[in-house]
Amino acid sequence: MSQENVALIRGIYDAFASGDVPGLLGAMSPDIVWNEAENFPYADGNPYVGPMAVAQGVFARCGGEWNGFAAVPEEILDAGDTVVALGHYLGTYKATGRAMRAQMVHVWRIIDGKVTAFQQYADTLQVARAIGTVPAN
C-alpha cells in the first residue's frame, strides 16, 4: 500500500499545480483534518475539517491572494500510512508585490486510499515578509 500512498500524494501536488480542484479534493477523506503551521496566515481556521473547508479556507485564499502560488515538493518520503513531502512554497503576494521562496514540510496521513489528516510546517518568517507583516530584508 505504501507505493500507492506516495502516488496519491504526488497526484495531489500535480492536481494543485494544474488547478484540478476536483482531483485535489477527491483524494481527501470526507472528514479530513487539515492543519496549517502555527503562525502561517491561514492557520486562523485550524483545524479545517472536510474538503470544502480546506478548499475555501486554504486553496481559495492561496489563489486569490498570490500570483503564481506553488507548493513544490522536492522530496517525498514513504513512511507507510504517512507520507512526508519536503519542498518550497513559491509565489508573489498580490497586495505587496513581494515574492517568497519558503521551506515547507507536509505530513500526510492516509487510510484506505484517502488523506485523513494533513499537517503543514513552513518557514513562516518568509511568508510574513512577503505579505508585509514583518519588514522584508
Coordinates of C-alpha atoms in Angstrom, one line a residue:
M1 CA 0.0 0.0 0.0
S2 CA 2.9 2.3 0.6
Q3 CA 3.8 3.0 -3.0
E4 CA 0.1 3.7 -3.7
N5 CA 0.2 6.3 -0.9
V6 CA 3.2 8.0 -2.4
A7 CA 1.4 8.0 -5.8
L8 CA -1.7 9.5 -4.2
I9 CA 0.3 12.4 -2.7
R10 CA 2.2 13.0 -5.9
G11 CA -1.2 13.2 -7.6
I12 CA -2.3 15.8 -5.1
Y13 CA 0.6 18.1 -5.9
D14 CA 0.1 17.5 -9.6
A15 CA -3.6 18.4 -9.3
F16 CA -2.8 21.5 -7.3
A17 CA -0.2 22.6 -9.8
S18 CA -2.7 22.2 -12.7
G19 CA -5.7 23.7 -11.0
D20 CA -7.6 20.4 -10.9
V21 CA -9.7 21.1 -7.8
P22 CA -12.0 18.1 -8.2
G23 CA -8.9 15.8 -8.4
L24 CA -7.4 17.5 -5.4
L25 CA -10.4 17.3 -3.2
G26 CA -11.3 13.8 -4.4
A27 CA -8.1 12.5 -2.8
M28 CA -9.3 13.6 0.6
S29 CA -11.5 11.7 3.1
P30 CA -14.8 13.5 3.8
D31 CA -13.7 14.1 7.4
I32 CA -10.1 15.1 6.7
V33 CA -8.5 17.2 9.4
W34 CA -6.2 19.8 7.9
N35 CA -3.8 22.0 10.0
E36 CA -1.7 24.9 8.7
A37 CA 1.5 25.7 10.5
E38 CA 1.4 27.8 13.6
N39 CA 1.8 31.5 12.6
F40 CA 1.0 30.7 9.0
P41 CA -1.5 33.3 7.7
Y42 CA -4.1 30.6 7.0
A43 CA -3.8 28.9 10.4
D44 CA -6.7 31.2 11.6
G45 CA -9.1 28.4 10.6
N46 CA -7.3 25.4 12.2
P47 CA -8.4 22.8 12.1
Y48 CA -10.1 22.7 8.7
V49 CA -12.4 19.7 8.7
G50 CA -13.7 18.3 5.4
P51 CA -12.6 19.0 1.8
M52 CA -14.8 22.1 1.3
A53 CA -13.4 23.8 4.4
V54 CA -9.9 23.2 3.0
A55 CA -10.9 24.4 -0.4
Q56 CA -12.4 27.6 1.0
G57 CA -10.1 28.3 3.9
V58 CA -6.8 27.5 2.2
F59 CA -6.8 26.9 -1.5
A60 CA -9.2 29.8 -2.4
R61 CA -7.1 32.1 -0.4
C62 CA -3.8 30.9 -2.0
G63 CA -5.3 31.6 -5.4
G64 CA -6.9 34.9 -4.5
E65 CA -4.0 36.4 -2.6
W66 CA -1.0 35.2 -4.5
N67 CA 0.3 35.3 -8.1
G68 CA 1.9 32.1 -9.1
F69 CA 1.5 30.4 -5.7
A70 CA 3.0 26.9 -5.9
A71 CA 3.8 24.1 -3.4
V72 CA 6.8 22.4 -4.9
P73 CA 7.8 19.0 -3.4
E74 CA 11.4 18.3 -3.9
E75 CA 11.5 15.0 -2.0
I76 CA 8.7 12.7 -0.9
L77 CA 9.4 10.3 1.9
D78 CA 7.5 7.0 2.2
A79 CA 6.6 6.0 5.7
G80 CA 3.7 3.6 5.0
D81 CA 0.4 5.2 6.0
T82 CA 2.3 8.5 6.5
V83 CA 3.9 10.4 3.6
V84 CA 6.2 13.4 4.1
A85 CA 6.9 15.9 1.5
L86 CA 9.9 18.3 1.7
G87 CA 10.0 21.3 -0.6
H88 CA 9.3 25.0 -1.0
Y89 CA 6.4 27.4 -1.5
L90 CA 6.8 30.0 -4.3
G91 CA 4.7 33.0 -5.2
T92 CA 4.3 36.7 -5.1
Y93 CA 1.8 38.3 -2.7
K94 CA -0.5 40.5 -4.7
A95 CA -1.0 43.2 -2.1
T96 CA 2.7 43.9 -1.6
G97 CA 4.3 42.6 -4.8
R98 CA 6.8 40.7 -2.7
A99 CA 8.0 37.3 -3.8
M100 CA 8.8 34.4 -1.5
R101 CA 10.5 31.1 -1.5
A102 CA 9.7 29.4 1.8
Q103 CA 10.7 26.0 3.0
M104 CA 7.8 23.6 3.7
V105 CA 7.2 20.2 5.1
H106 CA 3.9 18.4 4.7
V107 CA 2.9 15.4 6.7
W108 CA 0.1 13.4 5.1
R109 CA -1.8 10.6 6.9
I110 CA -3.6 8.1 4.7
I111 CA -6.2 5.5 5.4
D112 CA -7.9 3.3 2.7
G113 CA -6.5 5.4 -0.1
K114 CA -7.7 8.8 1.1
V115 CA -6.0 11.5 3.0
T116 CA -7.4 11.7 6.5
A117 CA -5.0 14.3 8.1
F118 CA -2.6 16.9 6.9
Q119 CA 0.0 18.9 8.9
Q120 CA 1.9 21.8 7.4
Y121 CA 5.2 23.1 8.7
A122 CA 6.6 26.1 7.0
D123 CA 9.1 29.0 7.2
T124 CA 6.5 31.5 8.3
L125 CA 9.0 34.3 8.5
Q126 CA 9.5 34.2 4.7
V127 CA 5.7 34.2 4.3
A128 CA 5.3 37.1 6.8
R129 CA 8.0 39.1 4.9
A130 CA 6.1 38.6 1.6
I131 CA 2.7 39.6 3.0
G132 CA 4.2 42.6 4.8
T133 CA 3.5 41.7 8.4
V134 CA 7.2 42.0 9.1
P135 CA 9.8 44.1 7.3
A136 CA 11.5 42.5 4.3
N137 CA 15.3 42.2 4.4

